[in-house]
PDB file of C-alpha atoms in Angstrom:
ATOM      1  CA  UNK G   1      76.540 -48.864  38.623  1.00  0.00           C
ATOM      2  CA  UNK G   2      76.726 -45.098  38.599  1.00  0.00           C
ATOM      3  CA  UNK G   3      78.305 -42.829  41.177  1.00  0.00           C
ATOM      4  CA  UNK G   4      74.905 -41.966  42.773  1.00  0.00           C
ATOM      5  CA  UNK G   5      74.354 -45.593  43.628  1.00  0.00           C
ATOM      6  CA  UNK G   6      77.672 -45.834  45.468  1.00  0.00           C
ATOM      7  CA  UNK G   7      76.674 -42.885  47.635  1.00  0.00           C
ATOM      8  CA  UNK G   8      73.191 -44.378  48.019  1.00  0.00           C
ATOM      9  CA  UNK G   9      74.797 -47.492  49.451  1.00  0.00           C
ATOM     10  CA  UNK G  10      76.906 -45.311  51.777  1.00  0.00           C
ATOM     11  CA  UNK G  11      73.679 -43.544  52.822  1.00  0.00           C
ATOM     12  CA  UNK G  12      72.071 -46.906  53.491  1.00  0.00           C
ATOM     13  CA  UNK G  13      75.033 -47.753  55.744  1.00  0.00           C
ATOM     14  CA  UNK G  14      74.578 -44.407  57.520  1.00  0.00           C
ATOM     15  CA  UNK G  15      70.904 -45.238  58.124  1.00  0.00           C
ATOM     16  CA  UNK G  16      71.972 -48.551  59.647  1.00  0.00           C
ATOM     17  CA  UNK G  17      74.290 -46.628  61.978  1.00  0.00           C
ATOM     18  CA  UNK G  18      71.420 -44.370  63.088  1.00  0.00           C
ATOM     19  CA  UNK G  19      69.208 -47.397  63.701  1.00  0.00           C
ATOM     20  CA  UNK G  20      71.938 -48.725  65.998  1.00  0.00           C
ATOM     21  CA  UNK G  21      72.246 -45.426  67.900  1.00  0.00           C
ATOM     22  CA  UNK G  22      75.491 -44.491  66.148  1.00  0.00           C
ATOM     23  CA  UNK G  23      76.252 -41.161  64.473  1.00  0.00           C
ATOM     24  CA  UNK G  24      74.942 -41.795  60.941  1.00  0.00           C
ATOM     25  CA  UNK G  25      77.977 -41.933  58.701  1.00  0.00           C
ATOM     26  CA  UNK G  26      78.443 -44.632  56.080  1.00  0.00           C
ATOM     27  CA  UNK G  27      81.169 -45.471  53.594  1.00  0.00           C
ATOM     28  CA  UNK G  28      81.875 -47.821  50.711  1.00  0.00           C
ATOM     29  CA  UNK G  29      85.062 -48.677  48.830  1.00  0.00           C
ATOM     30  CA  UNK G  30      84.698 -49.215  45.091  1.00  0.00           C
ATOM     31  CA  UNK G  31      87.182 -50.921  42.749  1.00  0.00           C
ATOM     32  CA  UNK G  32      86.604 -51.554  39.047  1.00  0.00           C
ATOM     33  CA  UNK G  33      82.991 -50.474  39.408  1.00  0.00           C
ATOM     34  CA  UNK G  34      82.244 -52.876  42.251  1.00  0.00           C
ATOM     35  CA  UNK G  35      81.646 -52.191  45.919  1.00  0.00           C
ATOM     36  CA  UNK G  36      84.282 -54.290  47.682  1.00  0.00           C
ATOM     37  CA  UNK G  37      83.693 -53.006  51.229  1.00  0.00           C
ATOM     38  CA  UNK G  38      80.987 -51.110  53.088  1.00  0.00           C
ATOM     39  CA  UNK G  39      80.735 -49.984  56.696  1.00  0.00           C
ATOM     40  CA  UNK G  40      79.166 -47.571  59.150  1.00  0.00           C
ATOM     41  CA  UNK G  41      80.184 -45.977  62.407  1.00  0.00           C
ATOM     42  CA  UNK G  42      80.218 -48.443  65.292  1.00  0.00           C
ATOM     43  CA  UNK G  43      82.132 -46.579  68.000  1.00  0.00           C
ATOM     44  CA  UNK G  44      79.425 -46.687  70.656  1.00  0.00           C
ATOM     45  CA  UNK G  45      78.623 -50.365  70.223  1.00  0.00           C
ATOM     46  CA  UNK G  46      82.224 -51.527  70.053  1.00  0.00           C
ATOM     47  CA  UNK G  47      83.737 -48.953  72.424  1.00  0.00           C
ATOM     48  CA  UNK G  48      86.503 -48.567  69.834  1.00  0.00           C
ATOM     49  CA  UNK G  49      87.673 -44.974  69.306  1.00  0.00           C
ATOM     50  CA  UNK G  50      88.694 -45.868  65.735  1.00  0.00           C
ATOM     51  CA  UNK G  51      85.233 -47.176  64.802  1.00  0.00           C
ATOM     52  CA  UNK G  52      84.538 -44.704  61.993  1.00  0.00           C
ATOM     53  CA  UNK G  53      82.891 -45.819  58.746  1.00  0.00           C
ATOM     54  CA  UNK G  54      85.890 -44.932  56.545  1.00  0.00           C
ATOM     55  CA  UNK G  55      88.508 -46.649  58.694  1.00  0.00           C
ATOM     56  CA  UNK G  56      86.440 -49.820  58.970  1.00  0.00           C
ATOM     57  CA  UNK G  57      85.746 -49.833  55.205  1.00  0.00           C
ATOM     58  CA  UNK G  58      89.459 -49.326  54.455  1.00  0.00           C
ATOM     59  CA  UNK G  59      90.443 -52.234  56.706  1.00  0.00           C
ATOM     60  CA  UNK G  60      87.792 -54.392  55.053  1.00  0.00           C
ATOM     61  CA  UNK G  61      88.969 -53.411  51.542  1.00  0.00           C
ATOM     62  CA  UNK G  62      92.568 -54.322  52.463  1.00  0.00           C
ATOM     63  CA  UNK G  63      91.322 -57.707  53.653  1.00  0.00           C
ATOM     64  CA  UNK G  64      89.329 -58.290  50.461  1.00  0.00           C
ATOM     65  CA  UNK G  65      92.265 -57.303  48.232  1.00  0.00           C
ATOM     66  CA  UNK G  66      94.884 -59.039  50.382  1.00  0.00           C
ATOM     67  CA  UNK G  67      97.123 -55.983  50.713  1.00  0.00           C
ATOM     68  CA  UNK G  68      97.282 -52.406  51.916  1.00  0.00           C
ATOM     69  CA  UNK G  69      97.551 -50.593  48.551  1.00  0.00           C
ATOM     70  CA  UNK G  70      94.210 -49.113  47.506  1.00  0.00           C
ATOM     71  CA  UNK G  71      95.462 -46.900  44.654  1.00  0.00           C
ATOM     72  CA  UNK G  72      92.812 -48.182  42.287  1.00  0.00           C
ATOM     73  CA  UNK G  73      89.958 -47.679  44.726  1.00  0.00           C
ATOM     74  CA  UNK G  74      87.514 -44.864  45.425  1.00  0.00           C
ATOM     75  CA  UNK G  75      86.017 -44.219  48.840  1.00  0.00           C
ATOM     76  CA  UNK G  76      82.486 -42.814  49.008  1.00  0.00           C
ATOM     77  CA  UNK G  77      81.550 -41.446  52.414  1.00  0.00           C
ATOM     78  CA  UNK G  78      78.532 -39.466  53.580  1.00  0.00           C
ATOM     79  CA  UNK G  79      80.554 -37.037  55.751  1.00  0.00           C
ATOM     80  CA  UNK G  80      83.851 -35.246  55.199  1.00  0.00           C
ATOM     81  CA  UNK G  81      86.552 -37.491  56.736  1.00  0.00           C
ATOM     82  CA  UNK G  82      88.140 -36.566  60.079  1.00  0.00           C
ATOM     83  CA  UNK G  83      91.958 -36.360  60.443  1.00  0.00           C
ATOM     84  CA  UNK G  84      92.224 -40.030  61.463  1.00  0.00           C
ATOM     85  CA  UNK G  85      90.267 -41.194  58.426  1.00  0.00           C
ATOM     86  CA  UNK G  86      92.073 -38.843  56.019  1.00  0.00           C
ATOM     87  CA  UNK G  87      95.315 -40.227  57.438  1.00  0.00           C
ATOM     88  CA  UNK G  88      94.100 -43.774  56.778  1.00  0.00           C
ATOM     89  CA  UNK G  89      93.067 -42.727  53.252  1.00  0.00           C
ATOM     90  CA  UNK G  90      96.587 -41.385  52.654  1.00  0.00           C
ATOM     91  CA  UNK G  91      98.267 -44.409  54.289  1.00  0.00           C
ATOM     92  CA  UNK G  92      96.279 -46.774  52.053  1.00  0.00           C
ATOM     93  CA  UNK G  93      97.159 -44.689  48.957  1.00  0.00           C
ATOM     94  CA  UNK G  94      93.427 -44.474  48.187  1.00  0.00           C
ATOM     95  CA  UNK G  95      93.072 -43.149  44.650  1.00  0.00           C
ATOM     96  CA  UNK G  96      89.995 -41.034  45.147  1.00  0.00           C
ATOM     97  CA  UNK G  97      87.584 -39.815  47.808  1.00  0.00           C
ATOM     98  CA  UNK G  98      84.031 -38.585  47.223  1.00  0.00           C
ATOM     99  CA  UNK G  99      82.253 -37.209  50.275  1.00  0.00           C
ATOM    100  CA  UNK G 100      78.808 -35.774  50.990  1.00  0.00           C
ATOM    101  CA  UNK G 101      78.285 -33.283  53.816  1.00  0.00           C
ATOM    102  CA  UNK G 102      81.021 -30.999  55.124  1.00  0.00           C
ATOM    103  CA  UNK G 103      82.126 -31.418  58.740  1.00  0.00           C
ATOM    104  CA  UNK G 104      82.694 -28.002  60.286  1.00  0.00           C
ATOM    105  CA  UNK G 105      84.005 -29.557  63.523  1.00  0.00           C
ATOM    106  CA  UNK G 106      86.492 -32.144  62.315  1.00  0.00           C
ATOM    107  CA  UNK G 107      86.643 -32.165  58.507  1.00  0.00           C
ATOM    108  CA  UNK G 108      90.161 -32.829  57.254  1.00  0.00           C
ATOM    109  CA  UNK G 109      89.609 -32.216  53.512  1.00  0.00           C
ATOM    110  CA  UNK G 110      88.818 -28.516  53.799  1.00  0.00           C
ATOM    111  CA  UNK G 111      86.659 -27.545  56.772  1.00  0.00           C
ATOM    112  CA  UNK G 112      89.173 -27.640  59.643  1.00  0.00           C
ATOM    113  CA  UNK G 113      92.375 -28.939  58.046  1.00  0.00           C
ATOM    114  CA  UNK G 114      93.161 -29.356  54.378  1.00  0.00           C
ATOM    115  CA  UNK G 115      95.366 -32.375  54.786  1.00  0.00           C
ATOM    116  CA  UNK G 116      96.067 -32.679  51.066  1.00  0.00           C
ATOM    117  CA  UNK G 117      97.824 -29.292  51.192  1.00  0.00           C
ATOM    118  CA  UNK G 118     100.681 -30.835  53.219  1.00  0.00           C
ATOM    119  CA  UNK G 119     103.686 -32.573  51.649  1.00  0.00           C
ATOM    120  CA  UNK G 120     102.681 -36.083  52.700  1.00  0.00           C
ATOM    121  CA  UNK G 121     103.578 -39.083  50.552  1.00  0.00           C
ATOM    122  CA  UNK G 122     100.219 -39.400  48.802  1.00  0.00           C
ATOM    123  CA  UNK G 123      97.451 -37.075  47.655  1.00  0.00           C
ATOM    124  CA  UNK G 124      94.115 -38.658  46.772  1.00  0.00           C
ATOM    125  CA  UNK G 125      91.778 -36.893  44.372  1.00  0.00           C
ATOM    126  CA  UNK G 126      89.032 -35.407  46.568  1.00  0.00           C
ATOM    127  CA  UNK G 127      85.497 -34.325  45.580  1.00  0.00           C
ATOM    128  CA  UNK G 128      83.278 -32.866  48.275  1.00  0.00           C
ATOM    129  CA  UNK G 129      79.602 -31.922  48.510  1.00  0.00           C
ATOM    130  CA  UNK G 130      78.279 -34.885  46.507  1.00  0.00           C
ATOM    131  CA  UNK G 131      74.612 -35.537  47.465  1.00  0.00           C
ATOM    132  CA  UNK G 132      75.388 -33.389  50.460  1.00  0.00           C
ATOM    133  CA  UNK G 133      71.786 -32.529  51.308  1.00  0.00           C
ATOM    134  CA  UNK G 134      70.730 -36.151  51.810  1.00  0.00           C
ATOM    135  CA  UNK G 135      73.911 -36.860  53.778  1.00  0.00           C
ATOM    136  CA  UNK G 136      73.544 -33.791  56.020  1.00  0.00           C
ATOM    137  CA  UNK G 137      69.824 -34.390  56.582  1.00  0.00           C
ATOM    138  CA  UNK G 138      70.463 -37.822  58.076  1.00  0.00           C
ATOM    139  CA  UNK G 139      72.879 -36.245  60.537  1.00  0.00           C
ATOM    140  CA  UNK G 140      70.642 -33.310  61.481  1.00  0.00           C
ATOM    141  CA  UNK G 141      67.620 -35.619  61.954  1.00  0.00           C
ATOM    142  CA  UNK G 142      69.706 -37.871  64.177  1.00  0.00           C
ATOM    143  CA  UNK G 143      70.861 -35.066  66.430  1.00  0.00           C
ATOM    144  CA  UNK G 144      67.372 -33.486  66.544  1.00  0.00           C
ATOM    145  CA  UNK G 145      65.906 -36.806  67.694  1.00  0.00           C
ATOM    146  CA  UNK G 146      68.662 -37.191  70.292  1.00  0.00           C
ATOM    147  CA  UNK G 147      67.659 -33.949  72.027  1.00  0.00           C
TER     148      UNK G 147
ATOM    149  CA  UNK M   1     107.599 -47.920  86.881  1.00  0.00           C
ATOM    150  CA  UNK M   2     109.270 -44.794  85.530  1.00  0.00           C
ATOM    151  CA  UNK M   3     108.775 -43.126  82.193  1.00  0.00           C
ATOM    152  CA  UNK M   4     112.001 -44.643  80.748  1.00  0.00           C
ATOM    153  CA  UNK M   5     110.638 -48.120  81.237  1.00  0.00           C
ATOM    154  CA  UNK M   6     107.468 -47.349  79.302  1.00  0.00           C
ATOM    155  CA  UNK M   7     109.555 -46.202  76.344  1.00  0.00           C
ATOM    156  CA  UNK M   8     111.843 -49.229  76.837  1.00  0.00           C
ATOM    157  CA  UNK M   9     108.785 -51.438  76.421  1.00  0.00           C
ATOM    158  CA  UNK M  10     107.793 -49.475  73.295  1.00  0.00           C
ATOM    159  CA  UNK M  11     111.361 -49.976  72.006  1.00  0.00           C
ATOM    160  CA  UNK M  12     111.069 -53.691  72.693  1.00  0.00           C
ATOM    161  CA  UNK M  13     107.878 -53.725  70.620  1.00  0.00           C
ATOM    162  CA  UNK M  14     109.730 -51.872  67.839  1.00  0.00           C
ATOM    163  CA  UNK M  15     112.471 -54.519  67.908  1.00  0.00           C
ATOM    164  CA  UNK M  16     109.793 -57.193  67.540  1.00  0.00           C
ATOM    165  CA  UNK M  17     108.498 -55.341  64.483  1.00  0.00           C
ATOM    166  CA  UNK M  18     111.990 -55.285  62.926  1.00  0.00           C
ATOM    167  CA  UNK M  19     112.400 -59.021  63.607  1.00  0.00           C
ATOM    168  CA  UNK M  20     109.157 -59.553  61.656  1.00  0.00           C
ATOM    169  CA  UNK M  21     110.305 -57.405  58.727  1.00  0.00           C
ATOM    170  CA  UNK M  22     108.101 -54.477  59.725  1.00  0.00           C
ATOM    171  CA  UNK M  23     109.208 -50.847  60.070  1.00  0.00           C
ATOM    172  CA  UNK M  24     110.365 -50.769  63.699  1.00  0.00           C
ATOM    173  CA  UNK M  25     107.869 -48.632  65.563  1.00  0.00           C
ATOM    174  CA  UNK M  26     106.414 -49.669  68.906  1.00  0.00           C
ATOM    175  CA  UNK M  27     103.852 -48.159  71.259  1.00  0.00           C
ATOM    176  CA  UNK M  28     102.365 -48.713  74.698  1.00  0.00           C
ATOM    177  CA  UNK M  29      99.354 -47.201  76.449  1.00  0.00           C
ATOM    178  CA  UNK M  30      99.742 -46.533  80.169  1.00  0.00           C
ATOM    179  CA  UNK M  31      96.979 -45.895  82.716  1.00  0.00           C
ATOM    180  CA  UNK M  32      97.523 -45.398  86.443  1.00  0.00           C
ATOM    181  CA  UNK M  33     101.157 -46.402  86.069  1.00  0.00           C
ATOM    182  CA  UNK M  34     100.387 -49.675  84.323  1.00  0.00           C
ATOM    183  CA  UNK M  35     100.883 -50.683  80.706  1.00  0.00           C
ATOM    184  CA  UNK M  36      97.407 -51.708  79.538  1.00  0.00           C
ATOM    185  CA  UNK M  37      98.215 -52.186  75.835  1.00  0.00           C
ATOM    186  CA  UNK M  38     101.322 -52.605  73.692  1.00  0.00           C
ATOM    187  CA  UNK M  39     101.750 -53.073  69.961  1.00  0.00           C
ATOM    188  CA  UNK M  40     104.060 -52.757  66.994  1.00  0.00           C
ATOM    189  CA  UNK M  41     103.636 -52.093  63.299  1.00  0.00           C
ATOM    190  CA  UNK M  42     102.161 -55.060  61.465  1.00  0.00           C
ATOM    191  CA  UNK M  43     101.139 -53.563  58.109  1.00  0.00           C
ATOM    192  CA  UNK M  44     103.215 -55.887  55.920  1.00  0.00           C
ATOM    193  CA  UNK M  45     102.157 -59.081  57.661  1.00  0.00           C
ATOM    194  CA  UNK M  46      98.480 -58.220  57.892  1.00  0.00           C
ATOM    195  CA  UNK M  47      98.191 -56.241  54.649  1.00  0.00           C
ATOM    196  CA  UNK M  48      96.210 -53.685  56.665  1.00  0.00           C
ATOM    197  CA  UNK M  49      96.975 -50.039  55.812  1.00  0.00           C
ATOM    198  CA  UNK M  50      95.978 -49.041  59.351  1.00  0.00           C
ATOM    199  CA  UNK M  51      98.458 -51.439  61.002  1.00  0.00           C
ATOM    200  CA  UNK M  52     100.496 -48.806  62.837  1.00  0.00           C
ATOM    201  CA  UNK M  53     101.695 -49.394  66.406  1.00  0.00           C
ATOM    202  CA  UNK M  54      99.727 -46.479  67.893  1.00  0.00           C
ATOM    203  CA  UNK M  55      96.409 -47.323  66.222  1.00  0.00           C
ATOM    204  CA  UNK M  56      96.652 -50.965  67.263  1.00  0.00           C
ATOM    205  CA  UNK M  57      97.592 -50.007  70.838  1.00  0.00           C
ATOM    206  CA  UNK M  58      94.687 -47.541  71.023  1.00  0.00           C
ATOM    207  CA  UNK M  59      92.218 -50.177  69.826  1.00  0.00           C
ATOM    208  CA  UNK M  60      93.617 -52.634  72.364  1.00  0.00           C
ATOM    209  CA  UNK M  61      93.398 -50.067  75.189  1.00  0.00           C
ATOM    210  CA  UNK M  62      89.746 -49.376  74.325  1.00  0.00           C
ATOM    211  CA  UNK M  63      89.082 -53.105  74.480  1.00  0.00           C
ATOM    212  CA  UNK M  64      90.827 -53.434  77.853  1.00  0.00           C
ATOM    213  CA  UNK M  65      88.961 -50.459  79.331  1.00  0.00           C
ATOM    214  CA  UNK M  66      85.643 -51.330  77.672  1.00  0.00           C
ATOM    215  CA  UNK M  67      85.161 -47.904  76.105  1.00  0.00           C
ATOM    216  CA  UNK M  68      86.636 -45.365  73.735  1.00  0.00           C
ATOM    217  CA  UNK M  69      87.588 -42.622  76.216  1.00  0.00           C
ATOM    218  CA  UNK M  70      91.289 -42.679  76.985  1.00  0.00           C
ATOM    219  CA  UNK M  71      91.529 -39.308  78.765  1.00  0.00           C
ATOM    220  CA  UNK M  72      93.448 -40.789  81.681  1.00  0.00           C
ATOM    221  CA  UNK M  73      95.943 -42.620  79.489  1.00  0.00           C
ATOM    222  CA  UNK M  74      99.378 -41.782  78.090  1.00  0.00           C
ATOM    223  CA  UNK M  75     100.666 -43.183  74.810  1.00  0.00           C
ATOM    224  CA  UNK M  76     104.416 -43.812  74.491  1.00  0.00           C
ATOM    225  CA  UNK M  77     105.574 -44.346  70.934  1.00  0.00           C
ATOM    226  CA  UNK M  78     109.052 -44.617  69.440  1.00  0.00           C
ATOM    227  CA  UNK M  79     108.271 -42.431  66.380  1.00  0.00           C
ATOM    228  CA  UNK M  80     106.311 -39.198  65.963  1.00  0.00           C
ATOM    229  CA  UNK M  81     102.738 -40.232  65.061  1.00  0.00           C
ATOM    230  CA  UNK M  82     101.475 -39.882  61.470  1.00  0.00           C
ATOM    231  CA  UNK M  83      98.228 -37.986  60.701  1.00  0.00           C
ATOM    232  CA  UNK M  84      96.115 -41.164  60.993  1.00  0.00           C
ATOM    233  CA  UNK M  85      97.550 -41.991  64.412  1.00  0.00           C
ATOM    234  CA  UNK M  86      97.355 -38.393  65.684  1.00  0.00           C
ATOM    235  CA  UNK M  87      93.727 -38.436  64.530  1.00  0.00           C
ATOM    236  CA  UNK M  88      93.119 -41.647  66.489  1.00  0.00           C
ATOM    237  CA  UNK M  89      94.852 -40.080  69.521  1.00  0.00           C
ATOM    238  CA  UNK M  90      92.492 -37.093  69.277  1.00  0.00           C
ATOM    239  CA  UNK M  91      89.416 -39.272  68.651  1.00  0.00           C
ATOM    240  CA  UNK M  92      90.205 -41.357  71.751  1.00  0.00           C
ATOM    241  CA  UNK M  93      90.734 -38.183  73.846  1.00  0.00           C
ATOM    242  CA  UNK M  94      94.166 -39.565  74.825  1.00  0.00           C
ATOM    243  CA  UNK M  95      95.437 -37.437  77.703  1.00  0.00           C
ATOM    244  CA  UNK M  96      99.103 -37.410  76.790  1.00  0.00           C
ATOM    245  CA  UNK M  97     101.540 -38.525  74.099  1.00  0.00           C
ATOM    246  CA  UNK M  98     105.287 -39.049  74.553  1.00  0.00           C
ATOM    247  CA  UNK M  99     107.209 -39.856  71.401  1.00  0.00           C
ATOM    248  CA  UNK M 100     110.829 -40.623  70.547  1.00  0.00           C
ATOM    249  CA  UNK M 101     112.237 -39.843  67.101  1.00  0.00           C
ATOM    250  CA  UNK M 102     110.840 -37.156  64.843  1.00  0.00           C
ATOM    251  CA  UNK M 103     109.348 -38.199  61.498  1.00  0.00           C
ATOM    252  CA  UNK M 104     110.360 -35.697  58.820  1.00  0.00           C
ATOM    253  CA  UNK M 105     108.169 -37.446  56.218  1.00  0.00           C
ATOM    254  CA  UNK M 106     104.862 -37.899  58.016  1.00  0.00           C
ATOM    255  CA  UNK M 107     105.083 -36.529  61.569  1.00  0.00           C
ATOM    256  CA  UNK M 108     101.816 -34.913  62.627  1.00  0.00           C
ATOM    257  CA  UNK M 109     102.920 -33.397  65.960  1.00  0.00           C
ATOM    258  CA  UNK M 110     105.374 -30.908  64.496  1.00  0.00           C
ATOM    259  CA  UNK M 111     107.454 -32.208  61.572  1.00  0.00           C
ATOM    260  CA  UNK M 112     104.958 -32.069  58.681  1.00  0.00           C
ATOM    261  CA  UNK M 113     101.689 -30.999  60.340  1.00  0.00           C
ATOM    262  CA  UNK M 114     101.150 -29.685  63.851  1.00  0.00           C
ATOM    263  CA  UNK M 115      97.714 -31.174  64.290  1.00  0.00           C
ATOM    264  CA  UNK M 116      97.308 -29.787  67.810  1.00  0.00           C
ATOM    265  CA  UNK M 117      97.420 -26.280  66.357  1.00  0.00           C
ATOM    266  CA  UNK M 118      94.009 -26.833  64.728  1.00  0.00           C
ATOM    267  CA  UNK M 119      90.694 -26.219  66.510  1.00  0.00           C
ATOM    268  CA  UNK M 120      89.770 -29.905  66.838  1.00  0.00           C
ATOM    269  CA  UNK M 121      87.714 -31.136  69.783  1.00  0.00           C
ATOM    270  CA  UNK M 122      90.668 -32.409  71.855  1.00  0.00           C
ATOM    271  CA  UNK M 123      94.304 -31.490  72.384  1.00  0.00           C
ATOM    272  CA  UNK M 124      96.520 -34.065  74.053  1.00  0.00           C
ATOM    273  CA  UNK M 125      99.642 -32.947  75.912  1.00  0.00           C
ATOM    274  CA  UNK M 126     102.540 -33.854  73.595  1.00  0.00           C
ATOM    275  CA  UNK M 127     106.213 -34.346  74.475  1.00  0.00           C
ATOM    276  CA  UNK M 128     108.618 -35.182  71.658  1.00  0.00           C
ATOM    277  CA  UNK M 129     112.246 -36.273  71.459  1.00  0.00           C
ATOM    278  CA  UNK M 130     112.149 -38.612  74.465  1.00  0.00           C
ATOM    279  CA  UNK M 131     114.946 -41.246  74.137  1.00  0.00           C
ATOM    280  CA  UNK M 132     115.022 -40.162  70.528  1.00  0.00           C
ATOM    281  CA  UNK M 133     118.492 -41.517  69.780  1.00  0.00           C
ATOM    282  CA  UNK M 134     117.616 -45.104  70.664  1.00  0.00           C
ATOM    283  CA  UNK M 135     114.326 -44.824  68.789  1.00  0.00           C
ATOM    284  CA  UNK M 136     115.921 -43.322  65.665  1.00  0.00           C
ATOM    285  CA  UNK M 137     118.823 -45.795  65.703  1.00  0.00           C
ATOM    286  CA  UNK M 138     116.455 -48.767  65.443  1.00  0.00           C
ATOM    287  CA  UNK M 139     114.879 -47.181  62.361  1.00  0.00           C
ATOM    288  CA  UNK M 140     118.173 -46.230  60.669  1.00  0.00           C
ATOM    289  CA  UNK M 141     119.634 -49.701  61.313  1.00  0.00           C
ATOM    290  CA  UNK M 142     116.524 -51.293  59.831  1.00  0.00           C
ATOM    291  CA  UNK M 143     116.680 -49.247  56.642  1.00  0.00           C
ATOM    292  CA  UNK M 144     120.471 -49.710  56.323  1.00  0.00           C
ATOM    293  CA  UNK M 145     120.026 -53.478  56.510  1.00  0.00           C
ATOM    294  CA  UNK M 146     117.199 -53.360  53.954  1.00  0.00           C
ATOM    295  CA  UNK M 147     119.467 -51.832  51.302  1.00  0.00           C
TER     296      UNK M 147
END
């Protein structure tokens, strides 16, 4: 599988979120070329403030691998992670993060905070803006339809 | 109940964590004077990278209240929250945070990052250093015994 297909699967998760009335953000965790976890926002349905795609996918990946170290994994997510999710990425020692659209309101990779600039105990490799148009379009369509 | 007793309950949770071989951090969420959720670190036992006391207590409080808005709640935690947990505090719109010991390695209230200094969509009231000696002593004893 190539990198586009991982983000396509994350986009598919984001579409599922939209269909469920959730802000359309999706994420997958990849290890050794395989998607081991995938998730989308579920905050409104679950009433859980931590129900973001990345956090759910990270918890799922830990379960699949039977431990909390995700050094050899890459997270693909359609939107720049918020501080909570970047914190979870750092806590799980995630090797790499690839995200789509920037989040001007809560992005913790560059837009509001650059969390990797701080002396925390892990720094994932981060690539932003990957397939960002498709990722951003899902979000803008969702909010346009909401109005 | 007075504020000391909330932190005493968080300390009790931290002691439980130590007894289970987990880094001794405990947290409680209080609403209208009542403890509605309490938790301690469980990362090693569960293998879940997000298994921090605060995040677990926040998820539990959302479950108890049936929604993700914790504006009227206060979180008491024995250690300064990490970026993930401060992010969850912000995402849940937690009204107030009271923490014990500072965390020079990962504290996101002041020690490493001051997350409330950024223009995110919520700023909880934060009080640090409450009963910090008792909170720090549990941690230093735990790490001394580990060596």
